[in-house]
mmCIF file of C-alpha atoms and ligand atoms in Angstrom:
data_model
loop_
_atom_site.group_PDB
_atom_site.id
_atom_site.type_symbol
_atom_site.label_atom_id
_atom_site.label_comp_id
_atom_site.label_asym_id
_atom_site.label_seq_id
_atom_site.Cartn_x
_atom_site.Cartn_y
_atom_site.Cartn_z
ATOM 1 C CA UNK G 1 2.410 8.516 -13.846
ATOM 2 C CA UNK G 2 5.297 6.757 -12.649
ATOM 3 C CA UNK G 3 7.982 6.128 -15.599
ATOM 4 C CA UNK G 4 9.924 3.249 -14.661
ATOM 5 C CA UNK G 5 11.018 2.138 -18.181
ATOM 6 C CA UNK G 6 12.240 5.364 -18.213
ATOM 7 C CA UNK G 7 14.230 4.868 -14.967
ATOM 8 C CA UNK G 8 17.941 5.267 -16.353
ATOM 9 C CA UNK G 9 17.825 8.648 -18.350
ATOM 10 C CA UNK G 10 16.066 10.297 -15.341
ATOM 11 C CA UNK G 11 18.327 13.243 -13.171
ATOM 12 C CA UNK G 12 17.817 12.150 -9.501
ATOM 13 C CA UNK G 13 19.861 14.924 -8.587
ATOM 14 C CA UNK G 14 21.228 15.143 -5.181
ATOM 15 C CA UNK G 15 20.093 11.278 -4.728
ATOM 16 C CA UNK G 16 21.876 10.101 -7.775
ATOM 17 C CA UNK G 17 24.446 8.745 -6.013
ATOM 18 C CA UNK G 18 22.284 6.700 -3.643
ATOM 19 C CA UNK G 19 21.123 4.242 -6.094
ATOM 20 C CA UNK G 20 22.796 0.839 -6.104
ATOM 21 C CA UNK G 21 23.821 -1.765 -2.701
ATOM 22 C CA UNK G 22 25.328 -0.616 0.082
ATOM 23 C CA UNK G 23 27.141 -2.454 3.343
ATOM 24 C CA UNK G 24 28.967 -1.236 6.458
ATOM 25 C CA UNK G 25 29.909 -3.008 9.836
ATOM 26 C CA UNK G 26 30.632 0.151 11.962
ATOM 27 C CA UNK G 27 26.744 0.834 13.059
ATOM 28 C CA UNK G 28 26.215 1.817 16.552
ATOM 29 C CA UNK G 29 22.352 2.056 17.765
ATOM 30 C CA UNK G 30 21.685 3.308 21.250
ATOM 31 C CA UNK G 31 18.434 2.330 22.384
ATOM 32 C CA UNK G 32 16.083 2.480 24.984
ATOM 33 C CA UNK G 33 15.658 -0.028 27.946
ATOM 34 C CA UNK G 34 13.292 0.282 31.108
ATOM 35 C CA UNK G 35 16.262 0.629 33.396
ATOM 36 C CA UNK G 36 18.622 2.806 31.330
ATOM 37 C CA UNK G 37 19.872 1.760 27.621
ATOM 38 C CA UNK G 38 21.109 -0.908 25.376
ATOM 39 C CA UNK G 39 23.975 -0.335 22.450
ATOM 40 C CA UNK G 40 24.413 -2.279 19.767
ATOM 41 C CA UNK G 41 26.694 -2.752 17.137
ATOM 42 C CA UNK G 42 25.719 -3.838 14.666
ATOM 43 C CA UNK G 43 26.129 -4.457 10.559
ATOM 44 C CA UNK G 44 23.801 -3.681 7.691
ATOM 45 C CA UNK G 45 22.764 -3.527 3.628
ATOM 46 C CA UNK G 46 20.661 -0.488 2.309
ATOM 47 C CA UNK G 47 19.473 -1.269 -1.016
ATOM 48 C CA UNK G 48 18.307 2.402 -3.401
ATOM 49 C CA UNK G 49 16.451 0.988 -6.313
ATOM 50 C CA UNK G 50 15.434 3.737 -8.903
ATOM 51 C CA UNK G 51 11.724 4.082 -9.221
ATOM 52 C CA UNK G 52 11.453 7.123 -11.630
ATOM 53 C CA UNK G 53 9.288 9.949 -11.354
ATOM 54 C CA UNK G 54 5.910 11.065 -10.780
ATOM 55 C CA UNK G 55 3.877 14.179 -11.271
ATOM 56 C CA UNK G 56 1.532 15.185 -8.477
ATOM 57 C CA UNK G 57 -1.158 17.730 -9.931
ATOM 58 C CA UNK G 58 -0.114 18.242 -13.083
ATOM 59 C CA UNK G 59 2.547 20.467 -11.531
ATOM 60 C CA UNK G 60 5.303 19.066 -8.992
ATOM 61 C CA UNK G 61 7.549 16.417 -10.357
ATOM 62 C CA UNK G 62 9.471 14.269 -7.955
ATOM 63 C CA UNK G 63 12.088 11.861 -8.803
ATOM 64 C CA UNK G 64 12.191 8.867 -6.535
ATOM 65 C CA UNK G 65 14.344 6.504 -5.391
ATOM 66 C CA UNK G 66 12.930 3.547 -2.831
ATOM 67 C CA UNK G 67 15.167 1.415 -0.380
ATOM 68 C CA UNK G 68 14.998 -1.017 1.981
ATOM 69 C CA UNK G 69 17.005 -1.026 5.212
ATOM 70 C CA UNK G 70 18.465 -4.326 6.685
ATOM 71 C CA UNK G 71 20.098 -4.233 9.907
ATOM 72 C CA UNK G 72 21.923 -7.277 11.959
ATOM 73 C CA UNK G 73 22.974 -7.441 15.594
ATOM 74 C CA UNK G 74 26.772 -8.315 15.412
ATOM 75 C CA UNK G 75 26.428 -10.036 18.853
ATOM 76 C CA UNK G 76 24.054 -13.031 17.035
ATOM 77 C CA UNK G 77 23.530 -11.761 13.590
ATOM 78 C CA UNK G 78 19.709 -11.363 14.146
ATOM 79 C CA UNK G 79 17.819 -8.872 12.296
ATOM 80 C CA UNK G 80 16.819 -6.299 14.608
ATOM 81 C CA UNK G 81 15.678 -3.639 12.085
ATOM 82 C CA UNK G 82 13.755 -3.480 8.889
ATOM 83 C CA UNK G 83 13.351 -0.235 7.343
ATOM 84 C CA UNK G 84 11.436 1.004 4.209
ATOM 85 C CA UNK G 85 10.544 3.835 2.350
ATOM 86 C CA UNK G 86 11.301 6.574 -0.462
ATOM 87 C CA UNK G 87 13.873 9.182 -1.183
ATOM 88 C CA UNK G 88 12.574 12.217 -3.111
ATOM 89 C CA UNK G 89 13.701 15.148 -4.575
ATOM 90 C CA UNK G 90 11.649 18.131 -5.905
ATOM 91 C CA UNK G 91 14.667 20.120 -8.313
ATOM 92 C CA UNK G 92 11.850 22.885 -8.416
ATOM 93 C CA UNK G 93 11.108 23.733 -4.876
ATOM 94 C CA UNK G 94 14.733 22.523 -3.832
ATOM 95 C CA UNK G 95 13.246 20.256 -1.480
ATOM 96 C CA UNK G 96 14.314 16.556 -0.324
ATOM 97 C CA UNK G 97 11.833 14.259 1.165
ATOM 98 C CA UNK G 98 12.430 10.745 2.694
ATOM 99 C CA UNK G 99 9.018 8.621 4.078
ATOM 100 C CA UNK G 100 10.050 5.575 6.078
ATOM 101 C CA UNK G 101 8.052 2.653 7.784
ATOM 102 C CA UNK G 102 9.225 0.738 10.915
ATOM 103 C CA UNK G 103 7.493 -2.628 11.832
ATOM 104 C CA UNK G 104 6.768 -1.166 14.841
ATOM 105 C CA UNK G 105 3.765 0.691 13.096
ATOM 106 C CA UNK G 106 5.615 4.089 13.073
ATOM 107 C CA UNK G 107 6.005 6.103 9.586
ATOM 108 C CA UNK G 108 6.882 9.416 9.116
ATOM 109 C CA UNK G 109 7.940 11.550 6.247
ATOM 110 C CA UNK G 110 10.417 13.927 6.576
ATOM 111 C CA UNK G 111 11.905 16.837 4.436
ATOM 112 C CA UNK G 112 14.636 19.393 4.220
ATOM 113 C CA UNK G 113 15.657 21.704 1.723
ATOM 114 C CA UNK G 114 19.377 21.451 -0.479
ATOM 115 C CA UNK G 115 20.476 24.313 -2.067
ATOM 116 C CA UNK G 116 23.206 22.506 -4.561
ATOM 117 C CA UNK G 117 26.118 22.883 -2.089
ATOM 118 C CA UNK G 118 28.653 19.927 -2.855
ATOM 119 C CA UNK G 119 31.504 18.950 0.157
ATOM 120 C CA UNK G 120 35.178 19.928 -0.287
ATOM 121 C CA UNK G 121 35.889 16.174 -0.519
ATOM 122 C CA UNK G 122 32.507 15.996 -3.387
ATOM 123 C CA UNK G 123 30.444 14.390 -1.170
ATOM 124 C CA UNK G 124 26.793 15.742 -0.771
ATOM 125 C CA UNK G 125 25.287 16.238 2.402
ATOM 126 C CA UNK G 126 21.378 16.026 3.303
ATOM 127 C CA UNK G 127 19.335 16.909 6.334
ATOM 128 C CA UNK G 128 15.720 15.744 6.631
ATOM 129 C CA UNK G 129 13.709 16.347 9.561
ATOM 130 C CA UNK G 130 10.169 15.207 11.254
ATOM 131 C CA UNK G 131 8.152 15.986 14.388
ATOM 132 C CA UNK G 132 5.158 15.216 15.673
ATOM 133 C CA UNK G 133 4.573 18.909 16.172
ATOM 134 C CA UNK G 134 5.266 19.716 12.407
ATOM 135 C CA UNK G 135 1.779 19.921 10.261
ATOM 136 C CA UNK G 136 4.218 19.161 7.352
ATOM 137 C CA UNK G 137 6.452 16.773 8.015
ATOM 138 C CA UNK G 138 4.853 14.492 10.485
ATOM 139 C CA UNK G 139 4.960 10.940 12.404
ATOM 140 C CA UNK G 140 2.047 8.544 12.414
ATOM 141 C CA UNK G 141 1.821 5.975 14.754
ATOM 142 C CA UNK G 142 -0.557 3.405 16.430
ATOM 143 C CA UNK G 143 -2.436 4.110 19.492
ATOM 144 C CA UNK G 144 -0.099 1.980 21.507
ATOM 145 C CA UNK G 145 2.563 3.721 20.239
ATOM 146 C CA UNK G 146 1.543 6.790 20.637
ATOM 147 C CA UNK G 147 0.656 5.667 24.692
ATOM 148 C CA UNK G 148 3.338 3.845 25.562
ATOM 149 C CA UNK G 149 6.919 4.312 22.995
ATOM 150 C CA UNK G 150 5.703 7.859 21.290
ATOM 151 C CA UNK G 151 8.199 8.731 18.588
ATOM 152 C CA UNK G 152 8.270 12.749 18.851
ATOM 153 C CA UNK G 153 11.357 13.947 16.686
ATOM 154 C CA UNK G 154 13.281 12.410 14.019
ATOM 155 C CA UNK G 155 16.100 13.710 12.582
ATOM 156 C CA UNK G 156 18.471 12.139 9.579
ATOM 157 C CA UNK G 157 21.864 13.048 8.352
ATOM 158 C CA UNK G 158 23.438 11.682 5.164
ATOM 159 C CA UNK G 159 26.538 12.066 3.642
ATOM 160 C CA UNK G 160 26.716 10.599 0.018
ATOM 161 C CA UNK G 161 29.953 10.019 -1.536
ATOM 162 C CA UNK G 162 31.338 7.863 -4.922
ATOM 163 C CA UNK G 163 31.767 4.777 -2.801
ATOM 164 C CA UNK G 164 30.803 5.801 0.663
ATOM 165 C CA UNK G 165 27.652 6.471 2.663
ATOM 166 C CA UNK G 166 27.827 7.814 6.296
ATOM 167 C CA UNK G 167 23.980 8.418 8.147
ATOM 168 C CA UNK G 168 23.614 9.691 11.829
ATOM 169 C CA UNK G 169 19.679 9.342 12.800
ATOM 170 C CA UNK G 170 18.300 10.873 16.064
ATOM 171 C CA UNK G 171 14.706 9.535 17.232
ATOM 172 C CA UNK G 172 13.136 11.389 19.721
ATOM 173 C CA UNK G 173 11.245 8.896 21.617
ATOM 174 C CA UNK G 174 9.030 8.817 24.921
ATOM 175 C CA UNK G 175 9.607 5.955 26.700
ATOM 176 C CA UNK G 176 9.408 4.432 30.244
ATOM 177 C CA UNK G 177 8.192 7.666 31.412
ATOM 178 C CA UNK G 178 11.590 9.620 29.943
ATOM 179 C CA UNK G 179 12.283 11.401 26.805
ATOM 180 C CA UNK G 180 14.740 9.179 25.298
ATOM 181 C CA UNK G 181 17.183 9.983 22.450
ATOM 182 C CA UNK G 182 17.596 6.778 20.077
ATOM 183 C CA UNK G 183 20.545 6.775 18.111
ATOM 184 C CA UNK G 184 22.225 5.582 14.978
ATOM 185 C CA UNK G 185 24.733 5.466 13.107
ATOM 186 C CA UNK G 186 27.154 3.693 10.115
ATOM 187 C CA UNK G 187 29.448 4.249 7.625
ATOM 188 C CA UNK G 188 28.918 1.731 4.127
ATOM 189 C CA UNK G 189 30.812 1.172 1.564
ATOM 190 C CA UNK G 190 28.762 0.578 -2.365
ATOM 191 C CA UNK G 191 29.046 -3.216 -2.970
HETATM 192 C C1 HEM I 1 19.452 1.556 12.246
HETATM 193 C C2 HEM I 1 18.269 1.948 12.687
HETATM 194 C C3 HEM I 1 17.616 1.467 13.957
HETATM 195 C C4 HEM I 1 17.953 0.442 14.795
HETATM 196 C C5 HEM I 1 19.112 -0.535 14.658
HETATM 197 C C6 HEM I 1 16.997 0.432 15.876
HETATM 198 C C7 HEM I 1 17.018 -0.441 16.951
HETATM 199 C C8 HEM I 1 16.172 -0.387 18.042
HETATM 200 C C9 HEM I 1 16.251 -1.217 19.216
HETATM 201 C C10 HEM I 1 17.288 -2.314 19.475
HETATM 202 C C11 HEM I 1 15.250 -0.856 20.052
HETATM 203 C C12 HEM I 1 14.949 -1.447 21.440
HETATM 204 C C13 HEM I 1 13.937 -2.527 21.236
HETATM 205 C C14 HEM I 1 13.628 -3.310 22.476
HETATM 206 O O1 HEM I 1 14.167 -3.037 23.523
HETATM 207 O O2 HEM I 1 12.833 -4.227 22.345
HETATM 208 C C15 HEM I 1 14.527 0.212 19.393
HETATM 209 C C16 HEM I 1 13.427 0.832 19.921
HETATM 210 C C17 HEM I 1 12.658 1.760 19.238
HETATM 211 N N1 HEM I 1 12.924 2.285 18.017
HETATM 212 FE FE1 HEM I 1 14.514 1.901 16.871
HETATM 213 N N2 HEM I 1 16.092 1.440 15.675
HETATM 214 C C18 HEM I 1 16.431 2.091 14.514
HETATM 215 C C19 HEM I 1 15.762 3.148 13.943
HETATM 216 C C20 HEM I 1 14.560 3.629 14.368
HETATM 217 C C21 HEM I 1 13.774 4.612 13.673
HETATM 218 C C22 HEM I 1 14.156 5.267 12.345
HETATM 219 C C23 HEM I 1 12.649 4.820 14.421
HETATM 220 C C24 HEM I 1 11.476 5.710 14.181
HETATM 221 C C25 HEM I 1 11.459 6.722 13.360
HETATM 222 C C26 HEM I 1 12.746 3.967 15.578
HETATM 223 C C27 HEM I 1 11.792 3.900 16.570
HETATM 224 C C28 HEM I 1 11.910 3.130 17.688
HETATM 225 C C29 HEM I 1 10.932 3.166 18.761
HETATM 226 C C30 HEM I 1 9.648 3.971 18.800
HETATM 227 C C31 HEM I 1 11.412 2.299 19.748
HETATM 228 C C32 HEM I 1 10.774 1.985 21.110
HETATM 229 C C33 HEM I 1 10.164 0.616 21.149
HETATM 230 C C34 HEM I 1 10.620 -0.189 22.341
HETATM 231 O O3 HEM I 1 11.795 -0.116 22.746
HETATM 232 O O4 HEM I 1 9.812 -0.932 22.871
HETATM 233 N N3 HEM I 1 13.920 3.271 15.508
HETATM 234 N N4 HEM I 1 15.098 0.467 18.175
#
């Protein structure tokens, strides 16, 4: 059951600091083209709403935090990315979870473990990971995708500080007949 009246006196742990609105302008996404690659800077708000927590079989609790992902060419301030999806974080097993969904029908869910370990500067770092290959922490995609833009790795980076957020993402993704690596990256600052 899913406690969301209960929302505020719930320990999210390692995503605590997560919840709230976040902005940068320093994203960089390197993306594939047919004849090489595109980059783009670009600017963006990640919104972590609290959600509560949930117990799956009587026995694993996760507290969860959802977002949504906004991201804006700087060249014509178009939106050229919408992202969605959940943080999680099992205290018991130690594990971190985050399942996103691209409008490109692609979703994965990835997961990592974090052992407690806080930065020198108090800023938490977490390391999720998916593959197509991995039973557990998959990527689900549509038939065309799967033919013709196969997403085959993903791998996400986040360092969480009091007022600052800094992600690196690597998508593994074949493409044009080429393994391509699709990157990105941005630094925010909590509104
Ligand atoms: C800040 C995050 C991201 C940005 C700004 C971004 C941006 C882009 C751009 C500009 C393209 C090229 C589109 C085109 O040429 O029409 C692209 C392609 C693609 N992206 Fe992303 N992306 C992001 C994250 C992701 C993530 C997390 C995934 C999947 C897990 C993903 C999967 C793909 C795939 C499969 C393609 C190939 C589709 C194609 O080019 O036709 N992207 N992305």
């Amino acid at each position: 059951m899913i406690l969301i009246d209960q929302a505020i006196t719930i320990d999210y742990g390692p995503l605590a600091g997560l919840i709230g609105t976040w902005r940068g302008d320093k994203g960089i996404d390197i993306a594939p083209e047919p004849d090489g690659k595109e980059i783009n800077p670009f600017y963006e708000t990640i919104t972590f709403s609290a959600v509560g927590d949930v117990t799956n079989a009587e026995t694993q609790v996760l507290v969860v935090i959802h977002y949504r992902q906004i991201v804006q060419r700087k060249s014509n301030d178009k939106v050229f990315h919408d992202e969605t999806g959940y943080w999680y974080w099992d205290d018991q097993a130690g594990v971190i979870i985050q399942s996103l969904t691209i409008p490109r029908a692609v979703s994965l869910l990835a997961g990592g473990n974090y052992d407690g370990s806080v930065n020198d500067d108090g800023s938490v770092t977490l390391e999720v990971n998916a593959s197509e290959a991995d039973q557990d922490w998959h990527i689900i995609q549509s038939p065309f995708m799967q033919k013709n833009a196969r997403t085959t790795k993903f791998q996400h980076l986040i360092n969480i500080n009091t007022n600052s957020l800094k992600y690196s993402e690597t998508t593994i993704v074949d493409i044009y007949g080429k393994e391509f690596v699709h990157t990105d990256q941005n630094e925010l600052i909590r509104e």
